Coordinates of C-alpha atoms in Angstrom, one line a residue:
M1 CA -0.1 0.0 0.0
S2 CA 1.3 3.4 -0.9
G3 CA 0.2 7.0 -0.8
S4 CA 1.0 10.5 0.3
V5 CA 1.8 12.0 3.6
N6 CA -0.1 14.7 5.5
R7 CA 1.9 17.0 7.7
P8 CA 0.5 17.5 11.2
V9 CA -2.4 20.0 11.1
R10 CA -1.5 23.3 12.7
R11 CA -4.1 25.0 14.6
R12 CA -2.7 27.9 16.6
T13 CA -5.8 29.6 17.8
F14 CA -7.3 26.9 19.9
V15 CA -7.8 27.0 23.7
L16 CA -6.0 24.1 25.4
G17 CA -7.3 22.4 28.6
A18 CA -10.8 21.2 27.6
A19 CA -9.6 17.8 26.4
A20 CA -9.5 16.0 29.8
T21 CA -13.0 15.9 31.1
A22 CA -14.0 13.0 33.3
G23 CA -14.5 11.7 36.8
S24 CA -13.7 8.9 39.1
A25 CA -16.3 6.3 40.2
A26 CA -16.7 2.6 40.5
L27 CA -17.4 0.8 37.2
A28 CA -21.0 0.0 36.8
G29 CA -23.0 -2.2 34.4
P30 CA -22.8 -5.9 33.3
L31 CA -19.6 -7.4 32.2
A32 CA -19.5 -8.8 28.7
E33 CA -18.6 -12.5 28.5
S34 CA -17.9 -12.6 24.8
A35 CA -18.6 -11.1 21.5
S36 CA -19.3 -12.4 18.0
A37 CA -17.4 -11.1 15.1
A38 CA -18.8 -7.7 13.7
S39 CA -20.4 -6.8 17.1
F40 CA -19.2 -4.7 19.9
G41 CA -17.6 -6.6 22.7
Y42 CA -14.5 -8.5 23.7
T43 CA -13.1 -12.0 23.9
D44 CA -10.1 -13.7 25.6
D45 CA -7.8 -15.7 23.3
G46 CA -5.7 -16.8 26.2
S47 CA -2.8 -14.3 25.7
N48 CA -4.8 -11.2 24.8
Y49 CA -8.0 -9.4 25.4
V50 CA -9.5 -9.0 21.9
V51 CA -11.7 -5.9 21.5
D52 CA -14.2 -5.5 18.6
T53 CA -15.4 -2.0 18.3
G54 CA -18.4 -3.0 16.3
A55 CA -17.2 -0.8 13.5
S56 CA -14.1 -1.6 11.3
L57 CA -11.5 -1.9 14.1
V58 CA -10.4 -4.9 16.2
F59 CA -7.5 -4.5 18.6
K60 CA -5.7 -6.8 21.1
V61 CA -4.0 -6.0 24.4
S62 CA -1.6 -8.4 26.0
K63 CA -2.9 -10.0 29.3
T64 CA 0.8 -10.2 30.5
N65 CA 2.2 -6.7 30.0
G66 CA -0.5 -4.4 28.6
D67 CA 1.1 -4.0 25.2
L68 CA -1.1 -3.4 22.2
T69 CA -0.3 -6.4 20.2
S70 CA -2.7 -6.1 17.2
L71 CA -4.5 -3.2 15.5
V72 CA -6.7 -4.5 12.5
Y73 CA -8.6 -2.0 10.5
K74 CA -10.9 -3.3 7.7
G75 CA -9.0 -6.6 7.8
T76 CA -5.4 -5.1 7.5
E77 CA -3.0 -5.4 10.3
Y78 CA -1.2 -2.2 11.1
Q79 CA 0.5 -3.0 14.4
G80 CA 4.1 -4.0 14.7
Y81 CA 7.5 -3.5 13.3
G82 CA 10.8 -5.1 14.1
G83 CA 8.9 -7.7 16.3
K84 CA 7.8 -4.8 18.7
N85 CA 4.4 -4.0 20.0
S86 CA 2.9 -0.7 20.8
H87 CA 3.2 0.4 24.4
V88 CA 4.0 2.8 27.1
E89 CA 7.8 3.7 27.0
S90 CA 9.5 0.6 25.6
G91 CA 7.2 -1.8 27.2
L92 CA 6.3 -2.1 30.9
G93 CA 7.0 -5.6 31.7
T94 CA 4.9 -8.0 33.6
S95 CA 1.7 -6.1 34.7
T96 CA -1.7 -6.8 36.1
V97 CA -4.2 -6.4 33.2
T98 CA -8.0 -6.5 33.6
I99 CA -10.9 -5.8 31.4
A100 CA -14.6 -4.8 31.9
Q101 CA -17.5 -3.6 29.8
S102 CA -20.2 -1.1 30.9
G103 CA -22.8 -0.5 28.4
S104 CA -21.2 0.9 25.2
T105 CA -17.7 1.2 26.7
I106 CA -14.9 -1.3 27.2
L107 CA -12.0 -0.5 29.5
I108 CA -8.7 -2.3 29.8
S109 CA -6.7 -1.4 32.9
V110 CA -3.0 -2.0 33.2
A111 CA -1.1 -1.7 36.5
Y112 CA 2.7 -1.7 36.5
G113 CA 4.0 -0.7 39.9
T114 CA 2.8 2.8 40.6
L115 CA 2.1 3.4 36.9
K116 CA -1.5 2.9 35.6
H117 CA -2.4 2.8 32.0
Y118 CA -5.8 2.4 30.2
Y119 CA -7.3 1.6 26.9
A120 CA -11.0 2.3 26.1
A121 CA -13.2 1.5 23.2
R122 CA -16.5 2.8 22.3
S123 CA -19.3 1.0 20.4
G124 CA -19.2 1.9 16.7
E125 CA -16.0 4.0 16.8
N126 CA -12.7 3.3 15.1
N127 CA -10.9 4.8 18.0
V128 CA -8.8 3.6 20.9
Y129 CA -8.8 6.0 23.8
L130 CA -5.8 6.0 26.1
W131 CA -4.8 7.5 29.5
T132 CA -1.5 7.1 31.4
N133 CA -1.0 8.0 35.0
K134 CA 2.6 8.2 36.1
A135 CA 3.0 8.7 39.8
D136 CA 6.7 8.9 40.2
T137 CA 10.1 8.3 38.4
S138 CA 10.0 4.5 38.7
V139 CA 9.4 4.7 34.9
S140 CA 12.2 6.9 33.5
A141 CA 10.2 8.8 30.8
T142 CA 6.8 8.6 29.6
R143 CA 5.6 8.2 26.0
Y144 CA 3.2 6.0 24.2
I145 CA 4.4 4.8 20.8
V146 CA 2.2 3.2 18.1
R147 CA 4.5 1.0 16.1
V148 CA 3.3 0.6 12.5
K149 CA 4.2 -2.2 10.1
A150 CA 6.6 -1.2 7.3
G151 CA 5.2 -0.6 3.7
L152 CA 1.8 0.6 4.7
F153 CA 2.5 4.3 4.4
L154 CA 5.1 6.4 2.6
N155 CA 6.9 9.0 4.7
D156 CA 10.0 11.0 4.1
E157 CA 8.9 14.2 5.8
P158 CA 11.4 16.5 7.5
D159 CA 10.4 15.1 10.9
S160 CA 10.8 11.5 9.9
Y161 CA 13.5 9.3 11.3
T162 CA 14.9 7.6 8.2
Y163 CA 17.9 5.4 8.7
A164 CA 20.8 6.5 6.5
P165 CA 24.3 5.2 5.8
T166 CA 26.1 7.7 8.1
T167 CA 25.6 8.2 11.8
I168 CA 26.8 11.7 12.6
E169 CA 25.7 12.2 16.2
S170 CA 24.9 10.0 19.3
A171 CA 23.5 7.1 17.3
D172 CA 20.2 9.0 16.6
V173 CA 21.1 11.6 14.0
F174 CA 21.8 10.3 10.5
E175 CA 23.0 11.7 7.1
K176 CA 21.5 10.5 3.9
S177 CA 23.6 10.0 0.7
D178 CA 22.3 13.4 -0.6
G179 CA 23.6 15.2 2.6
Q180 CA 20.3 15.7 4.2
T181 CA 20.0 14.8 7.8
R182 CA 17.2 12.9 9.6
S183 CA 16.5 12.2 13.3
K184 CA 13.6 11.1 15.4
H185 CA 14.1 14.5 17.3
Y186 CA 13.3 16.7 14.3
S187 CA 9.6 17.2 15.1
K188 CA 9.6 20.7 13.5
N189 CA 6.3 21.5 15.2
R190 CA 5.8 22.9 18.8
V191 CA 3.1 21.3 21.0
V192 CA 0.9 24.4 20.3
D193 CA 1.1 23.9 16.6
Y194 CA -0.6 20.5 16.1
D195 CA -3.7 18.4 17.3
Y196 CA -2.6 15.1 15.7
V197 CA 0.1 13.4 13.8
G198 CA 0.0 10.4 11.4
W199 CA -0.2 9.2 7.9
T200 CA -2.7 8.6 5.2
T201 CA -2.7 6.7 1.9
G202 CA -5.7 8.6 0.8
S203 CA -8.0 5.7 1.6
V204 CA -6.8 4.8 5.1
G205 CA -5.5 7.2 7.8
L206 CA -3.8 6.2 11.0
W207 CA -3.4 9.1 13.5
V208 CA -2.5 9.8 17.1
V209 CA -4.5 12.7 18.5
R210 CA -2.6 14.3 21.3
S211 CA -3.9 14.9 24.8
N212 CA -4.1 18.4 26.4
H213 CA -0.5 17.8 28.0
E214 CA -1.7 19.2 31.3
K215 CA 0.7 16.9 33.1
A216 CA 3.5 17.2 30.6
S217 CA 6.4 19.7 30.9
G218 CA 8.0 22.4 28.7
G219 CA 5.0 24.7 27.9
P220 CA 3.3 25.4 24.6
F221 CA 6.4 25.9 22.6
Y222 CA 8.1 22.7 23.5
R223 CA 9.3 20.4 20.7
S224 CA 9.4 16.6 21.1
L225 CA 9.2 13.4 19.3
L226 CA 6.1 13.1 17.0
R227 CA 6.7 10.3 14.5
H228 CA 9.4 8.4 12.7
Q229 CA 9.7 6.1 9.7
S230 CA 12.4 3.7 9.1
A231 CA 13.2 0.5 7.1
D232 CA 11.3 -1.7 9.5
G233 CA 8.3 0.4 10.0
G234 CA 7.0 3.6 11.6
G235 CA 6.1 5.0 14.9
L236 CA 3.6 7.6 16.1
Y237 CA 4.3 9.2 19.5
E238 CA 2.4 10.7 22.3
I239 CA 5.1 12.3 24.5
L240 CA 3.9 12.8 28.0
Y241 CA 7.3 13.7 29.4
Y242 CA 10.6 14.0 27.6
G243 CA 13.9 15.2 29.1
E244 CA 15.6 16.4 25.9
N245 CA 16.2 20.3 26.2
Q246 CA 13.5 20.3 29.0
T247 CA 13.1 23.5 30.9
E248 CA 10.8 22.2 33.6
A249 CA 10.6 19.5 36.3
Q250 CA 8.6 16.5 35.5
R251 CA 4.9 16.6 36.4
F252 CA 3.0 13.6 37.6
G253 CA -0.5 12.4 37.3
L254 CA -3.0 11.2 34.8
Q255 CA -2.6 12.3 31.2
G256 CA -5.3 11.7 28.6
P257 CA -7.3 10.9 26.8
Y258 CA -5.2 10.7 23.8
V259 CA -6.5 8.7 20.8
I260 CA -5.4 6.2 18.2
A261 CA -7.8 7.0 15.3
L262 CA -8.3 5.1 12.1
T263 CA -10.1 6.8 9.2
D264 CA -11.0 6.3 5.6
G265 CA -8.1 8.5 4.7
G266 CA -9.2 11.9 6.1
A267 CA -8.2 13.6 9.2
P268 CA -9.5 12.4 12.5
S269 CA -12.7 13.9 13.6
S270 CA -12.2 17.4 15.2
S271 CA -14.5 16.1 18.1
L272 CA -11.4 14.2 19.3
Y273 CA -9.1 17.2 19.5
H274 CA -7.9 18.0 23.0
A275 CA -9.6 21.4 22.8
N276 CA -13.0 19.9 22.0
L277 CA -13.0 16.4 23.5
T278 CA -15.4 15.8 26.4
T279 CA -15.7 12.3 27.8
P280 CA -18.7 12.2 30.1
W281 CA -19.0 8.5 29.1
A282 CA -15.7 7.9 31.0
D283 CA -16.9 9.5 34.3
S284 CA -17.8 6.2 35.8
L285 CA -14.9 4.1 34.7
G286 CA -12.8 4.4 37.8
I287 CA -9.7 5.8 36.1
S288 CA -7.0 6.6 38.6
G289 CA -6.4 10.4 38.8
Y290 CA -9.4 11.3 36.7
T291 CA -11.0 14.7 37.2
A292 CA -14.4 15.5 35.9
A293 CA -15.4 18.6 33.9
S294 CA -17.5 19.7 36.8
S295 CA -14.4 19.7 39.1
R296 CA -12.4 21.9 36.8
G297 CA -12.4 25.7 36.2
R298 CA -11.8 28.3 33.6
V299 CA -9.8 31.5 33.3
A300 CA -11.0 34.2 31.0
G301 CA -9.2 37.5 30.2
V302 CA -11.2 40.4 28.8
G303 CA -8.0 41.7 26.9
I304 CA -4.5 42.5 26.9
T305 CA -3.1 46.1 26.2
G306 CA 0.5 47.1 25.3
R307 CA 0.7 44.4 22.7
D308 CA 2.7 44.6 19.5
T309 CA 0.1 43.7 16.9
A310 CA 2.7 42.3 14.6
Y311 CA 2.9 39.2 16.9
A312 CA 0.8 36.5 18.1
Y313 CA 0.3 36.4 21.9
T314 CA -0.1 33.3 24.0
V315 CA -1.4 33.1 27.7
G316 CA 0.0 30.3 29.8
L317 CA -0.9 28.8 33.2
A318 CA 1.5 26.7 35.1
D319 CA 2.3 25.3 38.5
S320 CA 4.1 22.3 39.8
A321 CA 1.1 20.1 39.0
A322 CA -0.2 21.2 35.7
Q323 CA 0.2 23.5 32.6
Y324 CA -2.4 25.0 30.2
W325 CA -2.3 27.7 27.5
G326 CA -4.5 29.5 25.1
S327 CA -4.2 32.1 22.3
A328 CA -5.0 35.8 22.9
R329 CA -7.4 37.2 20.3
A330 CA -5.6 39.3 17.8
T331 CA -8.0 42.2 17.9
D332 CA -8.1 42.8 21.6
G333 CA -6.1 40.1 23.5
Y334 CA -9.2 38.3 24.8
F335 CA -8.4 34.7 26.0
S336 CA -10.2 31.8 27.6
I337 CA -8.5 28.7 29.1
A338 CA -11.0 26.0 30.1
G339 CA -10.7 22.6 31.8
V340 CA -8.2 23.7 34.3
L341 CA -7.5 21.8 37.6
P342 CA -8.2 23.9 40.7
G343 CA -5.1 25.7 42.0
T344 CA -3.1 28.8 42.0
Y345 CA -1.1 29.3 38.7
T346 CA 1.5 31.6 37.5
L347 CA 0.0 33.3 34.5
T348 CA 2.5 34.3 31.7
V349 CA 1.8 36.4 28.6
F350 CA 4.0 35.6 25.7
K351 CA 4.8 37.8 22.7
G352 CA 5.8 35.1 20.3
E353 CA 7.7 33.0 22.6
L354 CA 9.1 35.8 24.9
A355 CA 7.5 36.2 28.3
V356 CA 6.5 39.9 28.6
Y357 CA 4.2 39.6 31.6
T358 CA 3.7 37.4 34.7
G359 CA 1.0 37.4 37.3
S360 CA -1.0 35.0 39.4
V361 CA -4.4 33.5 39.1
A362 CA -6.6 31.2 41.2
V363 CA -8.8 28.6 39.7
T364 CA -11.7 27.0 41.5
A365 CA -13.7 23.8 40.7
G366 CA -16.7 24.6 38.5
G367 CA -16.0 28.4 38.4
T368 CA -14.7 31.0 35.9
T369 CA -12.0 33.4 37.0
T370 CA -12.5 36.5 35.0
L371 CA -9.5 38.9 34.7
N372 CA -9.6 42.5 34.0
S373 CA -7.6 43.8 31.1
I374 CA -3.9 42.9 31.5
A375 CA -1.6 45.8 30.8
I376 CA 1.9 44.9 29.6
P377 CA 4.4 47.5 30.9
S378 CA 6.3 49.0 28.1
S379 CA 9.6 48.2 29.8
N380 CA 8.7 44.5 29.7
D381 CA 9.1 44.3 25.9
P382 CA 12.8 44.8 25.0
S383 CA 11.6 46.0 21.5
N384 CA 10.3 49.2 23.1
A385 CA 13.7 50.4 24.1
S386 CA 15.3 53.0 21.7
A387 CA 18.1 51.5 19.8
I388 CA 20.8 52.8 17.5
W389 CA 20.6 49.6 15.7
R390 CA 19.0 46.2 16.2
I391 CA 19.5 42.8 14.6
G392 CA 16.6 40.4 14.8
N393 CA 13.4 40.9 16.7
W394 CA 12.7 40.4 20.4
D395 CA 10.2 37.6 20.2
G396 CA 11.9 34.8 22.1
S397 CA 13.0 32.8 19.0
P398 CA 15.8 33.0 16.4
S399 CA 13.2 33.6 13.7
G400 CA 14.6 35.6 10.8
F401 CA 18.2 34.7 11.4
K402 CA 20.3 32.6 9.0
N403 CA 19.3 28.9 9.0
A404 CA 16.6 29.4 11.7
D405 CA 13.8 27.7 9.8
L406 CA 15.8 24.7 8.9
M407 CA 17.1 24.0 12.3
T408 CA 13.9 22.6 13.8
Y409 CA 14.1 19.7 11.3
A410 CA 17.7 19.2 10.4
H411 CA 21.2 19.0 11.9
P412 CA 23.4 22.1 11.5
S413 CA 25.7 20.0 9.2
D414 CA 23.0 19.5 6.8
V415 CA 23.7 20.3 3.2
R416 CA 20.8 22.6 3.0
A417 CA 22.2 24.9 5.7
A418 CA 24.0 28.1 4.6
S419 CA 27.5 28.7 5.8
W420 CA 27.5 29.3 9.6
T421 CA 30.3 31.9 9.2
G422 CA 30.1 35.3 7.6
N423 CA 30.2 38.8 9.1
V424 CA 27.4 41.3 8.8
V425 CA 27.1 45.0 8.2
V426 CA 24.4 47.1 10.1
G427 CA 22.3 49.0 7.5
S428 CA 22.9 46.6 4.7
G429 CA 19.4 45.2 4.9
T430 CA 20.7 41.7 5.3
E431 CA 22.1 41.9 8.8
T432 CA 19.5 39.7 10.2
S433 CA 19.2 37.1 7.5
G434 CA 23.0 37.0 7.2
F435 CA 23.6 36.5 10.9
P436 CA 23.5 32.8 12.0
C437 CA 20.8 31.8 14.4
Y438 CA 23.3 29.7 16.4
L439 CA 26.8 30.4 17.6
W440 CA 29.3 27.7 18.6
K441 CA 32.7 28.0 20.2
D442 CA 34.2 25.6 17.7
V443 CA 32.3 26.7 14.6
N444 CA 31.7 30.4 14.2
S445 CA 32.9 32.1 17.4
G446 CA 34.2 35.6 16.7
I447 CA 31.7 36.7 14.1
I448 CA 31.9 40.4 13.4
V449 CA 29.1 43.1 13.3
Y450 CA 30.2 46.2 11.5
F451 CA 28.4 49.4 12.3
K452 CA 28.8 53.2 12.2
L453 CA 28.1 55.7 14.9
T454 CA 27.6 59.6 14.7
A455 CA 30.0 61.8 16.5
A456 CA 27.4 62.3 19.3
Q457 CA 26.8 58.6 19.6
S458 CA 30.5 57.8 19.8
A459 CA 30.9 60.3 22.5
A460 CA 28.7 58.4 24.9
A461 CA 28.6 55.1 26.7
H462 CA 26.0 52.6 25.5
T463 CA 24.4 49.3 26.5
L464 CA 24.8 46.4 24.2
R465 CA 22.2 43.6 24.6
I466 CA 22.3 40.0 23.3
G467 CA 19.2 37.9 23.8
V468 CA 19.4 34.1 23.7
T469 CA 16.8 31.4 23.8
T470 CA 18.9 28.4 24.9
A471 CA 22.5 27.3 25.4
Y472 CA 24.4 24.1 25.1
A473 CA 27.3 23.3 27.5
N474 CA 27.0 26.7 29.1
G475 CA 27.9 28.6 26.0
R476 CA 27.4 32.4 26.4
P477 CA 28.5 35.4 24.5
Q478 CA 31.6 37.5 25.3
V479 CA 32.1 40.6 23.2
V480 CA 35.1 42.7 21.9
V481 CA 34.6 46.2 20.6
N482 CA 37.2 47.5 18.1
D483 CA 39.7 45.1 19.4
T484 CA 40.3 47.4 22.3
W485 CA 37.6 46.7 24.9
T486 CA 36.7 43.3 26.1
S487 CA 33.7 42.4 28.2
A488 CA 33.8 40.2 31.1
V489 CA 32.8 36.6 30.7
P490 CA 29.1 36.6 31.9
S491 CA 27.8 34.0 34.3
P492 CA 25.8 31.2 32.5
P493 CA 22.1 31.4 33.0
T494 CA 20.1 28.3 33.9
Q495 CA 19.5 26.2 30.8
P496 CA 18.7 22.6 30.0
S497 CA 21.6 20.2 30.4
T498 CA 21.0 18.0 27.4
R499 CA 21.6 18.6 23.7
S500 CA 19.5 21.3 22.1
L501 CA 20.9 23.0 19.1
T502 CA 21.6 19.8 17.2
V503 CA 18.3 18.0 18.0
G504 CA 15.9 20.6 16.6
S505 CA 15.3 22.8 19.6
Y506 CA 16.1 26.3 20.4
R507 CA 13.5 26.5 23.1
G508 CA 15.3 26.8 26.4
N509 CA 15.2 29.7 28.9
N510 CA 15.2 33.1 27.3
N511 CA 18.0 35.3 28.7
T512 CA 19.4 38.7 27.9
F513 CA 23.0 39.5 28.4
T514 CA 23.9 43.2 28.8
Y515 CA 27.3 44.9 28.3
S516 CA 28.0 48.5 29.4
V517 CA 30.4 49.7 26.7
P518 CA 32.3 52.9 27.7
A519 CA 32.6 55.9 25.2
S520 CA 36.4 55.2 25.0
A521 CA 35.7 52.0 23.2
W522 CA 34.1 53.7 20.1
L523 CA 35.9 55.0 17.0
T524 CA 35.6 58.9 16.8
D525 CA 35.6 59.0 13.0
A526 CA 31.9 58.8 12.0
S527 CA 32.8 57.5 8.6
A528 CA 34.6 54.5 10.0
Y529 CA 33.0 51.1 10.9
N530 CA 33.1 50.1 14.5
T531 CA 33.5 46.3 15.0
L532 CA 31.8 44.0 17.5
K533 CA 33.1 40.6 17.8
I534 CA 30.9 38.1 19.5
Y535 CA 32.7 35.0 20.9
V536 CA 31.2 32.0 22.7
A537 CA 32.7 31.5 26.1
S538 CA 32.6 28.2 28.0
G539 CA 34.9 25.5 29.3
S540 CA 32.5 22.8 28.5
G541 CA 31.4 21.0 25.4
T542 CA 33.4 19.0 22.9
T543 CA 34.0 19.9 19.2
S544 CA 32.3 21.2 16.2
F545 CA 28.5 21.4 16.6
L546 CA 28.7 19.8 20.1
S547 CA 31.0 22.5 21.3
A548 CA 29.5 25.1 23.6
G549 CA 26.9 27.0 21.8
T550 CA 23.9 29.4 22.0
S551 CA 21.0 30.5 20.0
V552 CA 20.2 34.1 19.3
D553 CA 16.9 36.1 19.8
A554 CA 18.1 39.6 19.0
I555 CA 21.1 42.0 19.3
D556 CA 21.0 45.7 19.7
L557 CA 22.9 48.8 20.8
L558 CA 20.7 51.1 22.8
A559 CA 20.7 54.8 22.3

């Protein structure tokens, strides 16, 4: 079977948080003893519970470890590659697995130590609903991976994990014969950018619809594994916690529902999307950690003032237990975030990906917290400062810089990347597009910015600012002006400790470095070009693209 590939759908105006609606109560209703073919119910084949949805989907779950061992849609088996099942993490091991039917719902419960996992089927639906409750670190990371047989779908998208002849980094980044790079890390999309991932042939679609990620970590702009395709098959991921370039501590608790959806080739129903999904039918299933819609709250803001209308704004809520976000309306900044667990949250307003306002908001069960108009102080947005010159825009990302677009789905060594070296001239019109989005100690440290100052400007001291979005191995900028004045080496800010720049992510902790440059450092000839050399300082890292490095948000010299 062959066909085309659909990229994950991007919906950047939804409100996140309404996906997880449910409650916790004892299972009620008669248990199904068996089911005949083409009718809703389940059987026990000795090794697996076999669930017939009564539609076109039959799936099996191992009674030993809770793996999904079969996924048959319209008579075709989709589960399995390389002899592997679909499962939490890389398989949980021996577990307690039980099944029960209540009316039009079948629930399979998997208990592995403190971790609880669930599969649910609804009569007449070609969907498998999943929840995972991770209580502690006894399972190292949390993902669910749907493993799909080889040859059923074509996929060579930028975020695919195609094995290639040359391994260029850490056994998980590869180079193809044409010089393009591939890795399972190159998801391209942020969590806020997609509702589902998957493949279609045009007549069959296999998708994973993501959950609301309330118990995940990293916020709306986090990038993680989405899917991969290799010689022995493909995988679709729901990442519930991932440590690569992670900015937050791990949250624990129930995540879901997320959904394995089979279709006749089209996208999964929008009723399954986390922003729309309500599951009152699951209220009585007794799922551990489950919180009903009636026990959740909502935050609504009447507007946000002080915005730069050239940018999209996102409002995030976060505490140690949960995270949520929603888009601010472009016209007035109105926002609404529903399905929020009760608690007191830090509220953050993001311009692009740059935090420009923080506050606090309390959420109560069954209530709506209405906020008056939020005013972003002018000083909170670095773009409002008067600058002699500026390279890039203060938006919390390297957008607009050289190679920035490519870096979310390719390695820096990729043949498609423009040269990482090359100096720039302020006023040329190409100073941003010509300046590399990333700087490394062993690759392009010492890049030069040329600029002129008027006599009045050169007679005064000025503040230089360099904004970064993440760093690897404590890489941070040290500057030299006109080869006569050298800044101190700044202290490294808190950043993720794992790889970042080479695995498709610039999303760390935004930080602004400031340098007070004395008037004596400037050239007095207004016709002459001053030089600013930017070096990467660090005693860590190795070589090449794994030497210490940092990404760039913006650079400016204040008036």
